[in-house]
Amino acid sequence: MDKASILEGAINLIRQLREKAAPAVLKKARNYEHQSSIDMMMKSSLPQVEVRSLEEEMLITIYCKKQQKGNIDKILSVIHKLHLTIKSCNFMPFGSTTMHITVIAQV
């Protein structure tokens, strides 16, 4: 075997290995990006409120710090003061210091 054919074989082998490894590398990168976005969100100032509307319904998502009792009552009170009817409400702890609140309300 001459040097050129050895080099060509090595290049082909490297290409094959890259093609096989690419999906695993992309999956790891996506997992890292997802975890980084969660970490960034948690480090940013809370509360975070997102509202989406569709016809006469509103989806309200709130990330806030877990605090003393009564915060849930305050949130529901504010929603009622905005003349919204609560159709569904979900409160979930997210990590050890954060609360994830989802409310579906009707105008």
PDB file of N, CA and C in Angstrom:
ATOM      1  N   MET A   1       0.839  -1.189   0.000  1.00  0.00           N
ATOM      2  CA  MET A   1       0.000   0.000   0.000  1.00  0.00           C
ATOM      3  C   MET A   1       0.877   1.243   0.000  1.00  0.00           C
ATOM      4  N   ASP A   2       0.475   2.182  -0.788  1.00  0.00           N
ATOM      5  CA  ASP A   2       1.234   3.434  -0.812  1.00  0.00           C
ATOM      6  C   ASP A   2       0.635   4.431   0.172  1.00  0.00           C
ATOM      7  N   LYS A   3       1.335   5.497   0.386  1.00  0.00           N
ATOM      8  CA  LYS A   3       0.922   6.506   1.374  1.00  0.00           C
ATOM      9  C   LYS A   3      -0.415   7.138   1.016  1.00  0.00           C
ATOM     10  N   ALA A   4      -0.669   7.353  -0.260  1.00  0.00           N
ATOM     11  CA  ALA A   4      -1.907   8.001  -0.697  1.00  0.00           C
ATOM     12  C   ALA A   4      -3.122   7.143  -0.363  1.00  0.00           C
ATOM     13  N   SER A   5      -3.024   5.847  -0.583  1.00  0.00           N
ATOM     14  CA  SER A   5      -4.173   4.984  -0.294  1.00  0.00           C
ATOM     15  C   SER A   5      -4.405   4.858   1.212  1.00  0.00           C
ATOM     16  N   ILE A   6      -3.343   4.853   2.007  1.00  0.00           N
ATOM     17  CA  ILE A   6      -3.483   4.823   3.468  1.00  0.00           C
ATOM     18  C   ILE A   6      -4.168   6.096   3.946  1.00  0.00           C
ATOM     19  N   LEU A   7      -3.728   7.227   3.409  1.00  0.00           N
ATOM     20  CA  LEU A   7      -4.321   8.517   3.778  1.00  0.00           C
ATOM     21  C   LEU A   7      -5.788   8.574   3.360  1.00  0.00           C
ATOM     22  N   GLU A   8      -6.091   8.081   2.157  1.00  0.00           N
ATOM     23  CA  GLU A   8      -7.470   8.071   1.679  1.00  0.00           C
ATOM     24  C   GLU A   8      -8.346   7.192   2.579  1.00  0.00           C
ATOM     25  N   GLY A   9      -7.838   6.040   2.983  1.00  0.00           N
ATOM     26  CA  GLY A   9      -8.576   5.153   3.883  1.00  0.00           C
ATOM     27  C   GLY A   9      -8.832   5.813   5.232  1.00  0.00           C
ATOM     28  N   ALA A  10      -7.834   6.520   5.746  1.00  0.00           N
ATOM     29  CA  ALA A  10      -7.985   7.213   7.028  1.00  0.00           C
ATOM     30  C   ALA A  10      -9.032   8.315   6.930  1.00  0.00           C
ATOM     31  N   ILE A  11      -9.021   9.058   5.842  1.00  0.00           N
ATOM     32  CA  ILE A  11     -10.001  10.134   5.640  1.00  0.00           C
ATOM     33  C   ILE A  11     -11.411   9.556   5.575  1.00  0.00           C
ATOM     34  N   ASN A  12     -11.584   8.458   4.844  1.00  0.00           N
ATOM     35  CA  ASN A  12     -12.903   7.820   4.752  1.00  0.00           C
ATOM     36  C   ASN A  12     -13.377   7.322   6.115  1.00  0.00           C
ATOM     37  N   LEU A  13     -12.464   6.747   6.884  1.00  0.00           N
ATOM     38  CA  LEU A  13     -12.807   6.268   8.221  1.00  0.00           C
ATOM     39  C   LEU A  13     -13.243   7.423   9.125  1.00  0.00           C
ATOM     40  N   ILE A  14     -12.529   8.532   9.067  1.00  0.00           N
ATOM     41  CA  ILE A  14     -12.885   9.714   9.866  1.00  0.00           C
ATOM     42  C   ILE A  14     -14.268  10.229   9.470  1.00  0.00           C
ATOM     43  N   ARG A  15     -14.562  10.268   8.177  1.00  0.00           N
ATOM     44  CA  ARG A  15     -15.881  10.714   7.715  1.00  0.00           C
ATOM     45  C   ARG A  15     -16.985   9.807   8.251  1.00  0.00           C
ATOM     46  N   GLN A  16     -16.758   8.498   8.192  1.00  0.00           N
ATOM     47  CA  GLN A  16     -17.759   7.548   8.689  1.00  0.00           C
ATOM     48  C   GLN A  16     -17.995   7.735  10.187  1.00  0.00           C
ATOM     49  N   LEU A  17     -16.918   7.913  10.926  1.00  0.00           N
ATOM     50  CA  LEU A  17     -17.049   8.113  12.373  1.00  0.00           C
ATOM     51  C   LEU A  17     -17.801   9.400  12.693  1.00  0.00           C
ATOM     52  N   ARG A  18     -17.530  10.451  11.941  1.00  0.00           N
ATOM     53  CA  ARG A  18     -18.243  11.723  12.156  1.00  0.00           C
ATOM     54  C   ARG A  18     -19.735  11.560  11.902  1.00  0.00           C
ATOM     55  N   GLU A  19     -20.075  10.844  10.809  1.00  0.00           N
ATOM     56  CA  GLU A  19     -21.487  10.645  10.478  1.00  0.00           C
ATOM     57  C   GLU A  19     -22.205   9.846  11.558  1.00  0.00           C
ATOM     58  N   LYS A  20     -21.523   8.850  12.127  1.00  0.00           N
ATOM     59  CA  LYS A  20     -22.132   8.040  13.180  1.00  0.00           C
ATOM     60  C   LYS A  20     -22.239   8.817  14.487  1.00  0.00           C
ATOM     61  N   ALA A  21     -21.270   9.666  14.759  1.00  0.00           N
ATOM     62  CA  ALA A  21     -21.236  10.393  16.031  1.00  0.00           C
ATOM     63  C   ALA A  21     -22.106  11.642  16.016  1.00  0.00           C
ATOM     64  N   ALA A  22     -22.421  12.178  14.853  1.00  0.00           N
ATOM     65  CA  ALA A  22     -23.145  13.449  14.759  1.00  0.00           C
ATOM     66  C   ALA A  22     -24.467  13.449  15.527  1.00  0.00           C
ATOM     67  N   PRO A  23     -25.338  12.430  15.389  1.00  0.00           N
ATOM     68  CA  PRO A  23     -26.604  12.473  16.144  1.00  0.00           C
ATOM     69  C   PRO A  23     -26.404  12.528  17.660  1.00  0.00           C
ATOM     70  N   ALA A  24     -25.444  11.778  18.167  1.00  0.00           N
ATOM     71  CA  ALA A  24     -25.194  11.787  19.617  1.00  0.00           C
ATOM     72  C   ALA A  24     -24.678  13.140  20.079  1.00  0.00           C
ATOM     73  N   VAL A  25     -23.810  13.749  19.292  1.00  0.00           N
ATOM     74  CA  VAL A  25     -23.262  15.064  19.641  1.00  0.00           C
ATOM     75  C   VAL A  25     -24.369  16.111  19.630  1.00  0.00           C
ATOM     76  N   LEU A  26     -25.243  16.063  18.619  1.00  0.00           N
ATOM     77  CA  LEU A  26     -26.354  17.018  18.547  1.00  0.00           C
ATOM     78  C   LEU A  26     -27.305  16.846  19.726  1.00  0.00           C
ATOM     79  N   LYS A  27     -27.575  15.603  20.105  1.00  0.00           N
ATOM     80  CA  LYS A  27     -28.468  15.356  21.235  1.00  0.00           C
ATOM     81  C   LYS A  27     -27.882  15.928  22.522  1.00  0.00           C
ATOM     82  N   LYS A  28     -26.591  15.718  22.741  1.00  0.00           N
ATOM     83  CA  LYS A  28     -25.948  16.274  23.935  1.00  0.00           C
ATOM     84  C   LYS A  28     -26.009  17.798  23.921  1.00  0.00           C
ATOM     85  N   ALA A  29     -25.772  18.393  22.753  1.00  0.00           N
ATOM     86  CA  ALA A  29     -25.802  19.856  22.647  1.00  0.00           C
ATOM     87  C   ALA A  29     -27.197  20.381  22.957  1.00  0.00           C
ATOM     88  N   ARG A  30     -28.233  19.712  22.448  1.00  0.00           N
ATOM     89  CA  ARG A  30     -29.609  20.152  22.718  1.00  0.00           C
ATOM     90  C   ARG A  30     -29.933  20.049  24.203  1.00  0.00           C
ATOM     91  N   ASN A  31     -29.522  18.945  24.835  1.00  0.00           N
ATOM     92  CA  ASN A  31     -29.761  18.789  26.273  1.00  0.00           C
ATOM     93  C   ASN A  31     -29.061  19.882  27.059  1.00  0.00           C
ATOM     94  N   TYR A  32     -27.839  20.220  26.676  1.00  0.00           N
ATOM     95  CA  TYR A  32     -27.087  21.267  27.359  1.00  0.00           C
ATOM     96  C   TYR A  32     -27.781  22.611  27.192  1.00  0.00           C
ATOM     97  N   GLU A  33     -28.233  22.913  25.957  1.00  0.00           N
ATOM     98  CA  GLU A  33     -28.917  24.183  25.709  1.00  0.00           C
ATOM     99  C   GLU A  33     -30.201  24.261  26.522  1.00  0.00           C
ATOM    100  N   HIS A  34     -30.954  23.157  26.598  1.00  0.00           N
ATOM    101  CA  HIS A  34     -32.205  23.148  27.357  1.00  0.00           C
ATOM    102  C   HIS A  34     -31.932  23.410  28.839  1.00  0.00           C
ATOM    103  N   GLN A  35     -30.937  22.725  29.400  1.00  0.00           N
ATOM    104  CA  GLN A  35     -30.603  22.917  30.809  1.00  0.00           C
ATOM    105  C   GLN A  35     -30.119  24.341  31.054  1.00  0.00           C
ATOM    106  N   SER A  36     -29.338  24.887  30.111  1.00  0.00           N
ATOM    107  CA  SER A  36     -28.840  26.257  30.265  1.00  0.00           C
ATOM    108  C   SER A  36     -29.985  27.256  30.280  1.00  0.00           C
ATOM    109  N   SER A  37     -30.997  27.034  29.425  1.00  0.00           N
ATOM    110  CA  SER A  37     -32.117  27.976  29.402  1.00  0.00           C
ATOM    111  C   SER A  37     -32.902  27.906  30.706  1.00  0.00           C
ATOM    112  N   ILE A  38     -33.026  26.716  31.294  1.00  0.00           N
ATOM    113  CA  ILE A  38     -33.705  26.595  32.586  1.00  0.00           C
ATOM    114  C   ILE A  38     -32.904  27.316  33.657  1.00  0.00           C
ATOM    115  N   ASP A  39     -31.573  27.113  33.663  1.00  0.00           N
ATOM    116  CA  ASP A  39     -30.725  27.780  34.649  1.00  0.00           C
ATOM    117  C   ASP A  39     -30.814  29.292  34.513  1.00  0.00           C
ATOM    118  N   MET A  40     -30.805  29.796  33.277  1.00  0.00           N
ATOM    119  CA  MET A  40     -30.889  31.243  33.050  1.00  0.00           C
ATOM    120  C   MET A  40     -32.224  31.778  33.558  1.00  0.00           C
ATOM    121  N   MET A  41     -33.301  31.030  33.297  1.00  0.00           N
ATOM    122  CA  MET A  41     -34.611  31.475  33.740  1.00  0.00           C
ATOM    123  C   MET A  41     -34.658  31.556  35.263  1.00  0.00           C
ATOM    124  N   MET A  42     -34.080  30.559  35.927  1.00  0.00           N
ATOM    125  CA  MET A  42     -34.122  30.534  37.377  1.00  0.00           C
ATOM    126  C   MET A  42     -33.277  31.646  37.984  1.00  0.00           C
ATOM    127  N   LYS A  43     -32.199  32.051  37.302  1.00  0.00           N
ATOM    128  CA  LYS A  43     -31.343  33.107  37.828  1.00  0.00           C
ATOM    129  C   LYS A  43     -31.922  34.490  37.569  1.00  0.00           C
ATOM    130  N   SER A  44     -32.812  34.586  36.585  1.00  0.00           N
ATOM    131  CA  SER A  44     -33.392  35.894  36.290  1.00  0.00           C
ATOM    132  C   SER A  44     -34.380  36.258  37.390  1.00  0.00           C
ATOM    133  N   SER A  45     -34.778  37.504  37.383  1.00  0.00           N
ATOM    134  CA  SER A  45     -35.666  37.969  38.450  1.00  0.00           C
ATOM    135  C   SER A  45     -37.053  37.353  38.289  1.00  0.00           C
ATOM    136  N   LEU A  46     -37.590  36.927  39.383  1.00  0.00           N
ATOM    137  CA  LEU A  46     -38.935  36.376  39.404  1.00  0.00           C
ATOM    138  C   LEU A  46     -39.845  37.406  40.046  1.00  0.00           C
ATOM    139  N   PRO A  47     -41.087  37.523  39.776  1.00  0.00           N
ATOM    140  CA  PRO A  47     -41.878  36.598  38.988  1.00  0.00           C
ATOM    141  C   PRO A  47     -41.774  36.870  37.487  1.00  0.00           C
ATOM    142  N   GLN A  48     -42.046  35.834  36.725  1.00  0.00           N
ATOM    143  CA  GLN A  48     -42.159  35.948  35.279  1.00  0.00           C
ATOM    144  C   GLN A  48     -43.596  35.605  34.922  1.00  0.00           C
ATOM    145  N   VAL A  49     -44.210  36.444  34.117  1.00  0.00           N
ATOM    146  CA  VAL A  49     -45.607  36.242  33.748  1.00  0.00           C
ATOM    147  C   VAL A  49     -45.705  36.217  32.234  1.00  0.00           C
ATOM    148  N   GLU A  50     -46.422  35.223  31.723  1.00  0.00           N
ATOM    149  CA  GLU A  50     -46.661  35.119  30.282  1.00  0.00           C
ATOM    150  C   GLU A  50     -48.154  34.931  30.084  1.00  0.00           C
ATOM    151  N   VAL A  51     -48.732  35.692  29.154  1.00  0.00           N
ATOM    152  CA  VAL A  51     -50.163  35.592  28.885  1.00  0.00           C
ATOM    153  C   VAL A  51     -50.359  35.361  27.395  1.00  0.00           C
ATOM    154  N   ARG A  52     -51.158  34.362  27.087  1.00  0.00           N
ATOM    155  CA  ARG A  52     -51.535  34.085  25.696  1.00  0.00           C
ATOM    156  C   ARG A  52     -53.051  34.083  25.626  1.00  0.00           C
ATOM    157  N   SER A  53     -53.582  34.586  24.522  1.00  0.00           N
ATOM    158  CA  SER A  53     -55.040  34.605  24.394  1.00  0.00           C
ATOM    159  C   SER A  53     -55.457  33.915  23.106  1.00  0.00           C
ATOM    160  N   LEU A  54     -56.609  33.279  23.178  1.00  0.00           N
ATOM    161  CA  LEU A  54     -57.207  32.628  22.020  1.00  0.00           C
ATOM    162  C   LEU A  54     -58.712  32.805  22.156  1.00  0.00           C
ATOM    163  N   GLU A  55     -59.268  33.577  21.251  1.00  0.00           N
ATOM    164  CA  GLU A  55     -60.682  33.925  21.283  1.00  0.00           C
ATOM    165  C   GLU A  55     -61.025  34.544  22.636  1.00  0.00           C
ATOM    166  N   GLU A  56     -61.855  33.893  23.440  1.00  0.00           N
ATOM    167  CA  GLU A  56     -62.260  34.479  24.721  1.00  0.00           C
ATOM    168  C   GLU A  56     -61.537  33.865  25.910  1.00  0.00           C
ATOM    169  N   GLU A  57     -60.510  33.070  25.651  1.00  0.00           N
ATOM    170  CA  GLU A  57     -59.772  32.436  26.740  1.00  0.00           C
ATOM    171  C   GLU A  57     -58.355  32.985  26.829  1.00  0.00           C
ATOM    172  N   MET A  58     -57.833  32.968  28.035  1.00  0.00           N
ATOM    173  CA  MET A  58     -56.465  33.424  28.275  1.00  0.00           C
ATOM    174  C   MET A  58     -55.717  32.339  29.035  1.00  0.00           C
ATOM    175  N   LEU A  59     -54.486  32.090  28.615  1.00  0.00           N
ATOM    176  CA  LEU A  59     -53.600  31.171  29.320  1.00  0.00           C
ATOM    177  C   LEU A  59     -52.564  32.024  30.034  1.00  0.00           C
ATOM    178  N   ILE A  60     -52.568  31.965  31.344  1.00  0.00           N
ATOM    179  CA  ILE A  60     -51.665  32.780  32.161  1.00  0.00           C
ATOM    180  C   ILE A  60     -50.677  31.834  32.829  1.00  0.00           C
ATOM    181  N   THR A  61     -49.388  32.055  32.577  1.00  0.00           N
ATOM    182  CA  THR A  61     -48.337  31.244  33.180  1.00  0.00           C
ATOM    183  C   THR A  61     -47.471  32.147  34.033  1.00  0.00           C
ATOM    184  N   ILE A  62     -47.255  31.745  35.271  1.00  0.00           N
ATOM    185  CA  ILE A  62     -46.478  32.555  36.214  1.00  0.00           C
ATOM    186  C   ILE A  62     -45.414  31.679  36.862  1.00  0.00           C
ATOM    187  N   TYR A  63     -44.176  32.154  36.847  1.00  0.00           N
ATOM    188  CA  TYR A  63     -43.100  31.559  37.639  1.00  0.00           C
ATOM    189  C   TYR A  63     -42.797  32.555  38.745  1.00  0.00           C
ATOM    190  N   CYS A  64     -42.900  32.115  39.978  1.00  0.00           N
ATOM    191  CA  CYS A  64     -42.606  33.015  41.088  1.00  0.00           C
ATOM    192  C   CYS A  64     -41.896  32.242  42.194  1.00  0.00           C
ATOM    193  N   LYS A  65     -41.303  32.990  43.096  1.00  0.00           N
ATOM    194  CA  LYS A  65     -40.627  32.362  44.227  1.00  0.00           C
ATOM    195  C   LYS A  65     -41.665  31.836  45.202  1.00  0.00           C
ATOM    196  N   LYS A  66     -41.343  30.691  45.794  1.00  0.00           N
ATOM    197  CA  LYS A  66     -42.200  30.174  46.862  1.00  0.00           C
ATOM    198  C   LYS A  66     -42.028  31.098  48.052  1.00  0.00           C
ATOM    199  N   GLN A  67     -43.130  31.577  48.569  1.00  0.00           N
ATOM    200  CA  GLN A  67     -43.053  32.471  49.721  1.00  0.00           C
ATOM    201  C   GLN A  67     -44.095  32.053  50.733  1.00  0.00           C
ATOM    202  N   GLN A  68     -44.481  32.978  51.529  1.00  0.00           N
ATOM    203  CA  GLN A  68     -45.456  32.691  52.575  1.00  0.00           C
ATOM    204  C   GLN A  68     -46.800  32.321  51.969  1.00  0.00           C
ATOM    205  N   LYS A  69     -47.616  31.714  52.808  1.00  0.00           N
ATOM    206  CA  LYS A  69     -48.964  31.370  52.382  1.00  0.00           C
ATOM    207  C   LYS A  69     -49.716  32.649  52.046  1.00  0.00           C
ATOM    208  N   GLY A  70     -50.656  32.540  51.148  1.00  0.00           N
ATOM    209  CA  GLY A  70     -51.458  33.696  50.784  1.00  0.00           C
ATOM    210  C   GLY A  70     -51.147  34.234  49.404  1.00  0.00           C
ATOM    211  N   ASN A  71     -50.004  33.859  48.837  1.00  0.00           N
ATOM    212  CA  ASN A  71     -49.669  34.349  47.498  1.00  0.00           C
ATOM    213  C   ASN A  71     -50.649  33.832  46.455  1.00  0.00           C
ATOM    214  N   ILE A  72     -51.065  32.588  46.600  1.00  0.00           N
ATOM    215  CA  ILE A  72     -52.018  32.017  45.651  1.00  0.00           C
ATOM    216  C   ILE A  72     -53.333  32.782  45.725  1.00  0.00           C
ATOM    217  N   ASP A  73     -53.777  33.093  46.926  1.00  0.00           N
ATOM    218  CA  ASP A  73     -55.009  33.871  47.090  1.00  0.00           C
ATOM    219  C   ASP A  73     -54.880  35.248  46.442  1.00  0.00           C
ATOM    220  N   LYS A  74     -53.717  35.870  46.589  1.00  0.00           N
ATOM    221  CA  LYS A  74     -53.498  37.194  45.989  1.00  0.00           C
ATOM    222  C   LYS A  74     -53.561  37.116  44.469  1.00  0.00           C
ATOM    223  N   ILE A  75     -52.950  36.092  43.895  1.00  0.00           N
ATOM    224  CA  ILE A  75     -52.953  35.939  42.433  1.00  0.00           C
ATOM    225  C   ILE A  75     -54.376  35.739  41.929  1.00  0.00           C
ATOM    226  N   LEU A  76     -55.125  34.855  42.573  1.00  0.00           N
ATOM    227  CA  LEU A  76     -56.510  34.610  42.162  1.00  0.00           C
ATOM    228  C   LEU A  76     -57.372  35.853  42.337  1.00  0.00           C
ATOM    229  N   SER A  77     -57.116  36.621  43.377  1.00  0.00           N
ATOM    230  CA  SER A  77     -57.851  37.866  43.610  1.00  0.00           C
ATOM    231  C   SER A  77     -57.606  38.870  42.482  1.00  0.00           C
ATOM    232  N   VAL A  78     -56.359  38.995  42.067  1.00  0.00           N
ATOM    233  CA  VAL A  78     -56.028  39.920  40.973  1.00  0.00           C
ATOM    234  C   VAL A  78     -56.721  39.488  39.687  1.00  0.00           C
ATOM    235  N   ILE A  79     -56.748  38.195  39.422  1.00  0.00           N
ATOM    236  CA  ILE A  79     -57.412  37.699  38.208  1.00  0.00           C
ATOM    237  C   ILE A  79     -58.904  38.025  38.255  1.00  0.00           C
ATOM    238  N   HIS A  80     -59.537  37.858  39.404  1.00  0.00           N
ATOM    239  CA  HIS A  80     -60.960  38.199  39.540  1.00  0.00           C
ATOM    240  C   HIS A  80     -61.187  39.700  39.389  1.00  0.00           C
ATOM    241  N   LYS A  81     -60.290  40.523  39.906  1.00  0.00           N
ATOM    242  CA  LYS A  81     -60.425  41.979  39.768  1.00  0.00           C
ATOM    243  C   LYS A  81     -60.339  42.420  38.312  1.00  0.00           C
ATOM    244  N   LEU A  82     -59.685  41.611  37.474  1.00  0.00           N
ATOM    245  CA  LEU A  82     -59.604  41.905  36.043  1.00  0.00           C
ATOM    246  C   LEU A  82     -60.842  41.403  35.299  1.00  0.00           C
ATOM    247  N   HIS A  83     -61.846  40.971  36.053  1.00  0.00           N
ATOM    248  CA  HIS A  83     -63.113  40.475  35.511  1.00  0.00           C
ATOM    249  C   HIS A  83     -62.910  39.265  34.608  1.00  0.00           C
ATOM    250  N   LEU A  84     -62.023  38.370  35.036  1.00  0.00           N
ATOM    251  CA  LEU A  84     -61.796  37.119  34.331  1.00  0.00           C
ATOM    252  C   LEU A  84     -62.382  35.983  35.164  1.00  0.00           C
ATOM    253  N   THR A  85     -62.965  35.010  34.492  1.00  0.00           N
ATOM    254  CA  THR A  85     -63.512  33.835  35.159  1.00  0.00           C
ATOM    255  C   THR A  85     -62.496  32.705  35.046  1.00  0.00           C
ATOM    256  N   ILE A  86     -62.092  32.165  36.164  1.00  0.00           N
ATOM    257  CA  ILE A  86     -61.088  31.103  36.164  1.00  0.00           C
ATOM    258  C   ILE A  86     -61.760  29.783  35.808  1.00  0.00           C
ATOM    259  N   LYS A  87     -61.271  29.155  34.731  1.00  0.00           N
ATOM    260  CA  LYS A  87     -61.793  27.863  34.303  1.00  0.00           C
ATOM    261  C   LYS A  87     -60.938  26.720  34.832  1.00  0.00           C
ATOM    262  N   SER A  88     -59.643  26.961  34.929  1.00  0.00           N
ATOM    263  CA  SER A  88     -58.720  25.931  35.400  1.00  0.00           C
ATOM    264  C   SER A  88     -57.528  26.613  36.046  1.00  0.00           C
ATOM    265  N   CYS A  89     -57.005  25.988  37.081  1.00  0.00           N
ATOM    266  CA  CYS A  89     -55.882  26.579  37.797  1.00  0.00           C
ATOM    267  C   CYS A  89     -54.982  25.451  38.296  1.00  0.00           C
ATOM    268  N   ASN A  90     -53.669  25.602  38.117  1.00  0.00           N
ATOM    269  CA  ASN A  90     -52.727  24.570  38.528  1.00  0.00           C
ATOM    270  C   ASN A  90     -51.520  25.221  39.186  1.00  0.00           C
ATOM    271  N   PHE A  91     -51.160  24.745  40.366  1.00  0.00           N
ATOM    272  CA  PHE A  91     -50.000  25.253  41.097  1.00  0.00           C
ATOM    273  C   PHE A  91     -49.045  24.090  41.316  1.00  0.00           C
ATOM    274  N   MET A  92     -47.814  24.245  40.831  1.00  0.00           N
ATOM    275  CA  MET A  92     -46.831  23.173  40.981  1.00  0.00           C
ATOM    276  C   MET A  92     -45.513  23.728  41.486  1.00  0.00           C
ATOM    277  N   PRO A  93     -44.906  23.063  42.465  1.00  0.00           N
ATOM    278  CA  PRO A  93     -43.556  23.471  42.860  1.00  0.00           C
ATOM    279  C   PRO A  93     -42.586  23.118  41.742  1.00  0.00           C
ATOM    280  N   PHE A  94     -41.635  23.999  41.498  1.00  0.00           N
ATOM    281  CA  PHE A  94     -40.631  23.803  40.454  1.00  0.00           C
ATOM    282  C   PHE A  94     -39.286  24.028  41.118  1.00  0.00           C
ATOM    283  N   GLY A  95     -38.588  22.946  41.402  1.00  0.00           N
ATOM    284  CA  GLY A  95     -37.362  23.071  42.167  1.00  0.00           C
ATOM    285  C   GLY A  95     -37.708  23.324  43.627  1.00  0.00           C
ATOM    286  N   SER A  96     -36.741  23.780  44.372  1.00  0.00           N
ATOM    287  CA  SER A  96     -36.976  23.972  45.806  1.00  0.00           C
ATOM    288  C   SER A  96     -37.416  25.390  46.157  1.00  0.00           C
ATOM    289  N   THR A  97     -37.291  26.336  45.226  1.00  0.00           N
ATOM    290  CA  THR A  97     -37.595  27.727  45.566  1.00  0.00           C
ATOM    291  C   THR A  97     -38.596  28.394  44.637  1.00  0.00           C
ATOM    292  N   THR A  98     -39.110  27.676  43.653  1.00  0.00           N
ATOM    293  CA  THR A  98     -39.940  28.303  42.630  1.00  0.00           C
ATOM    294  C   THR A  98     -41.300  27.624  42.535  1.00  0.00           C
ATOM    295  N   MET A  99     -42.306  28.405  42.191  1.00  0.00           N
ATOM    296  CA  MET A  99     -43.658  27.903  41.976  1.00  0.00           C
ATOM    297  C   MET A  99     -44.035  28.185  40.524  1.00  0.00           C
ATOM    298  N   HIS A 100     -44.608  27.188  39.851  1.00  0.00           N
ATOM    299  CA  HIS A 100     -45.106  27.342  38.484  1.00  0.00           C
ATOM    300  C   HIS A 100     -46.627  27.334  38.571  1.00  0.00           C
ATOM    301  N   ILE A 101     -47.234  28.420  38.134  1.00  0.00           N
ATOM    302  CA  ILE A 101     -48.683  28.579  38.222  1.00  0.00           C
ATOM    303  C   ILE A 101     -49.239  28.725  36.814  1.00  0.00           C
ATOM    304  N   THR A 102     -50.255  27.926  36.502  1.00  0.00           N
ATOM    305  CA  THR A 102     -50.908  28.016  35.201  1.00  0.00           C
ATOM    306  C   THR A 102     -52.399  28.232  35.436  1.00  0.00           C
ATOM    307  N   VAL A 103     -52.942  29.247  34.781  1.00  0.00           N
ATOM    308  CA  VAL A 103     -54.364  29.571  34.931  1.00  0.00           C
ATOM    309  C   VAL A 103     -54.971  29.713  33.540  1.00  0.00           C
ATOM    310  N   ILE A 104     -56.108  29.071  33.333  1.00  0.00           N
ATOM    311  CA  ILE A 104     -56.898  29.305  32.127  1.00  0.00           C
ATOM    312  C   ILE A 104     -58.114  30.098  32.574  1.00  0.00           C
ATOM    313  N   ALA A 105     -58.277  31.271  31.990  1.00  0.00           N
ATOM    314  CA  ALA A 105     -59.368  32.162  32.386  1.00  0.00           C
ATOM    315  C   ALA A 105     -60.164  32.580  31.157  1.00  0.00           C
ATOM    316  N   GLN A 106     -61.422  32.892  31.385  1.00  0.00           N
ATOM    317  CA  GLN A 106     -62.296  33.334  30.306  1.00  0.00           C
ATOM    318  C   GLN A 106     -62.657  34.792  30.520  1.00  0.00           C
ATOM    319  N   VAL A 107     -62.683  35.524  29.416  1.00  0.00           N
ATOM    320  CA  VAL A 107     -63.000  36.950  29.465  1.00  0.00           C
ATOM    321  C   VAL A 107     -64.483  37.123  29.666  1.00  0.00           C
TER     322      VAL A 107
END
